[in-house]
Tab-separated table of C-alpha atoms in Angstrom:
chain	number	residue	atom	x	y	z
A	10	UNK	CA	25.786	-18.636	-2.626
A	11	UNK	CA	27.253	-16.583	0.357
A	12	UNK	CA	24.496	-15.882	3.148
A	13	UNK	CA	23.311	-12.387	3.710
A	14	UNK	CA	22.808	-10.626	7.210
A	15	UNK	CA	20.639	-8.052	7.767
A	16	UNK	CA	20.536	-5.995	10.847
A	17	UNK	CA	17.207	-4.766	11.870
A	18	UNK	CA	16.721	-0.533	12.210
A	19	UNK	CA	13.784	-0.729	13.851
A	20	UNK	CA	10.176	-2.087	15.104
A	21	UNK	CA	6.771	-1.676	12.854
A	22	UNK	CA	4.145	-1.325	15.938
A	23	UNK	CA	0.573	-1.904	14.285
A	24	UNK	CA	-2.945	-3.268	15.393
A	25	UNK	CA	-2.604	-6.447	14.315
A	26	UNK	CA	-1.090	-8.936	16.514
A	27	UNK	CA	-2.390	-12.427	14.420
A	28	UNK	CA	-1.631	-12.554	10.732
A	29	UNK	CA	-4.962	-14.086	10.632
A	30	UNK	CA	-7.855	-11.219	9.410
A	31	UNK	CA	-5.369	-8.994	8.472
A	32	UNK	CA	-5.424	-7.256	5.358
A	33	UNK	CA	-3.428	-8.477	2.652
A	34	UNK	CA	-2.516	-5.207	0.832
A	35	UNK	CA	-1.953	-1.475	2.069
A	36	UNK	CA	-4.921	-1.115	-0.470
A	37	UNK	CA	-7.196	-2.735	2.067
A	38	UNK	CA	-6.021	-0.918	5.207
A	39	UNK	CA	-6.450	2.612	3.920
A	40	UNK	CA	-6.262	4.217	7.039
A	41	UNK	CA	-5.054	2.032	9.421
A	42	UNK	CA	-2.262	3.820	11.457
A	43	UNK	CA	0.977	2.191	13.306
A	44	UNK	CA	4.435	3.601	13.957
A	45	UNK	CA	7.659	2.610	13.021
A	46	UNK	CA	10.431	3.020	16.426
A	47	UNK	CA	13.819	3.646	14.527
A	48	UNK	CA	17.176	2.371	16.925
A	49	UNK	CA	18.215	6.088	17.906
A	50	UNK	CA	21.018	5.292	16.289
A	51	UNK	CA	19.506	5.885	12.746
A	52	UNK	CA	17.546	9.321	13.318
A	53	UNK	CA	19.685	11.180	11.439
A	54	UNK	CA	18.540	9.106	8.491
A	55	UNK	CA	14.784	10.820	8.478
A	56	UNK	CA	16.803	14.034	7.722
A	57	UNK	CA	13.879	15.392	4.825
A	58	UNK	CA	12.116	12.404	4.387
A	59	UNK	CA	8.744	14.591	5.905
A	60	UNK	CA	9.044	15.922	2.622
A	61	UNK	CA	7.539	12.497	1.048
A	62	UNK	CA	3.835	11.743	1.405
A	63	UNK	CA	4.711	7.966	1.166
A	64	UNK	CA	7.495	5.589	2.010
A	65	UNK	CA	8.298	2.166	0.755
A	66	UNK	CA	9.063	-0.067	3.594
A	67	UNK	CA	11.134	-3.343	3.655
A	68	UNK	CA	10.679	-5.401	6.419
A	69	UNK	CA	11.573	-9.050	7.674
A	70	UNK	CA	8.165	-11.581	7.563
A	71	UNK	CA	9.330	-12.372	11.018
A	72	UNK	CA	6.293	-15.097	11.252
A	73	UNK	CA	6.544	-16.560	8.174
A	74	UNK	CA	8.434	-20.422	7.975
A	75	UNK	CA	9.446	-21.828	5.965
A	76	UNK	CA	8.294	-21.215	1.896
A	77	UNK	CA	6.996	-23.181	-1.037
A	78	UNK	CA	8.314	-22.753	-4.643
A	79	UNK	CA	4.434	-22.787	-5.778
A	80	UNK	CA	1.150	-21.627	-4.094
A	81	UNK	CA	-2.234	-20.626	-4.127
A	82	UNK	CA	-2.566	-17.066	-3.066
A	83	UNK	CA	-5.160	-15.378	-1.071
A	84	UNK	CA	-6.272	-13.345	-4.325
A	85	UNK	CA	-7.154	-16.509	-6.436
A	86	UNK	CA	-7.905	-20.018	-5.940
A	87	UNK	CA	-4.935	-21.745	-8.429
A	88	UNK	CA	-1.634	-22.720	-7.297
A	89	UNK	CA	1.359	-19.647	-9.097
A	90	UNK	CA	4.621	-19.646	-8.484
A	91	UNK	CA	6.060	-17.959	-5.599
A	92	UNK	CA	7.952	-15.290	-7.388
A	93	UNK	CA	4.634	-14.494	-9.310
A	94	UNK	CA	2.765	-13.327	-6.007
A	95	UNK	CA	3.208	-11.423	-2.807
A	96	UNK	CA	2.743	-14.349	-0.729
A	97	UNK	CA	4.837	-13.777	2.542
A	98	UNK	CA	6.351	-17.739	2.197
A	99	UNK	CA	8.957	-17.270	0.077
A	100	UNK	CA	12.490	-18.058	0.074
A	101	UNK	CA	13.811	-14.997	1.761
A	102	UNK	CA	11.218	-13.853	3.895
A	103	UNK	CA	11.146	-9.747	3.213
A	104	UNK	CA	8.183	-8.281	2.804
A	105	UNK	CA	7.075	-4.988	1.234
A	106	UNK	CA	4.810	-1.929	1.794
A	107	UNK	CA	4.005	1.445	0.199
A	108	UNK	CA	2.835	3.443	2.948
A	109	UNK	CA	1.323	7.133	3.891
A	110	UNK	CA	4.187	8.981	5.882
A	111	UNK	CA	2.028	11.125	8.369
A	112	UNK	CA	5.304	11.901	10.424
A	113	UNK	CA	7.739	11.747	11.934
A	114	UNK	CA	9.303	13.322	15.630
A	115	UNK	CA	12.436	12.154	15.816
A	116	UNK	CA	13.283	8.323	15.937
A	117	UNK	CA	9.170	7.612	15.074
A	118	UNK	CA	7.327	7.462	12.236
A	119	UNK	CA	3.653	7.306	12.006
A	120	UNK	CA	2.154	5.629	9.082
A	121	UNK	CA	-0.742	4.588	7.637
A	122	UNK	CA	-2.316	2.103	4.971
A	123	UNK	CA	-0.605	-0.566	7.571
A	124	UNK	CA	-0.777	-3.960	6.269
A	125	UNK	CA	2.502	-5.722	8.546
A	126	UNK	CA	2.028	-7.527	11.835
A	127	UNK	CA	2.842	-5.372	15.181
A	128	UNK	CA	6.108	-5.908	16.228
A	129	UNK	CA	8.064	-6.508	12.558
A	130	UNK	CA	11.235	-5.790	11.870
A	131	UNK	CA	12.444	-2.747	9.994
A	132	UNK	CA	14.935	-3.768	7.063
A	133	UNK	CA	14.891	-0.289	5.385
A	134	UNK	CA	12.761	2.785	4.268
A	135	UNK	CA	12.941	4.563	1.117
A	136	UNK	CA	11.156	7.292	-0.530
A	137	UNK	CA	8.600	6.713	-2.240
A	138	UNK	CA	8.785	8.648	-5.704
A	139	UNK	CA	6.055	8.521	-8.348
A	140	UNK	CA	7.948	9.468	-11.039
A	141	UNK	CA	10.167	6.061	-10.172
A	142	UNK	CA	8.025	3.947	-8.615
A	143	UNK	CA	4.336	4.053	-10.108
A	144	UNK	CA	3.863	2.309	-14.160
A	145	UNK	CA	0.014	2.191	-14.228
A	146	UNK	CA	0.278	1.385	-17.568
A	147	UNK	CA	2.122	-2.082	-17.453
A	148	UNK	CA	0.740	-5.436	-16.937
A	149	UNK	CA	-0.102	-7.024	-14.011
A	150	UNK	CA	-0.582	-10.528	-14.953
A	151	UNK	CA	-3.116	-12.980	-13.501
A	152	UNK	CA	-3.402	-9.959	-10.769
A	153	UNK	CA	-5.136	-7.914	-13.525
A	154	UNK	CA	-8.334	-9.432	-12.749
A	155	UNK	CA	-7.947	-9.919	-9.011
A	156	UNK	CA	-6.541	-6.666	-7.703
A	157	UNK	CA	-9.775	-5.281	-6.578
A	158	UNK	CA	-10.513	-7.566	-4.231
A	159	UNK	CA	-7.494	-7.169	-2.119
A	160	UNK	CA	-9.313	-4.100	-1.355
A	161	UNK	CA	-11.400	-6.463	0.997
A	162	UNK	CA	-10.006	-9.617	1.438
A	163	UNK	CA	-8.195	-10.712	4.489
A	164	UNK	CA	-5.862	-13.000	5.592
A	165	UNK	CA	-7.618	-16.606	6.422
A	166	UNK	CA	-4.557	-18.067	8.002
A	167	UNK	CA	-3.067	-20.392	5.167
A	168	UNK	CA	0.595	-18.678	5.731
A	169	UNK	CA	0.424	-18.931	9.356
């Protein structure tokens, strides 16, 4: 396959410097506020996105090396495969977070619900849209039963 390059668009700036103790969801850092910087060069992109309460941010797992094709993530204590969680090891490390817009003045968004290490690079932003976005109604799999808990849990390190 040919390679893909991504050019960053900005910086996520958070509270959490280690990956270790970190939550592992936006579910479990309900509240927790950061800022994305935006390269100037991309302001004109936020034209109307205040109008969103939420954003769905892609970002590069900057930390993350490396990736294994099975593993046992921090919601359960049996081996899935990769594709079948949201550990951040993975083949292409991108990560993903649906996040509280609170706003934005003009290349800088603050954000809450922050789950993503300080200093992460920005892939892209989109808005988030219920009416797209949420299906409460289908299955989650062998998350079903452990989606609470990310609520609470942290990060302990094994991905570091």
């Amino acid at each position: 396959m040919t390679p893909i390059t991504f050019t960053p668009i900005g910086t996520v700036h958070s509270p959490f410097s280690d990956p270790r103790d970190m939550p592992i969801q936006p579910v479990g850092a309900r509240g927790v506020r950061g800022t994305i910087e935006l390269d100037p060069a991309y302001a004109a992109g936020l034209k109307d996105l205040t109008g969103f309460s939420r954003i769905i941010l892609l970002y590069h797992l900057h930390r993350s090396e490396g990736y294994a094709l099975e593993v046992v993530p921090f919601l359960d204590t049996t081996s899935h495969g990769i594709f079948a969680t949201r550990a951040p090891r993975r083949p292409n490390a991108i990560g993903l977070s649906v996040l509280r817009l609170v706003a934005v003045d003009g290349a800088t968004l603050t954000i809450e619900d922050v789950d993503i290490l300080d200093g992460t690079p920005v892939i892209d932003i989109k808005p988030y849209v219920p009416a797209f976005d949420a299906y409460p109604d289908e299955r989650a799999g062998w998350l079903a039963s452990a989606s609470e808990a990310a609520r609470t849990r942290r990060s302990d390190g094994r991905f570091c």
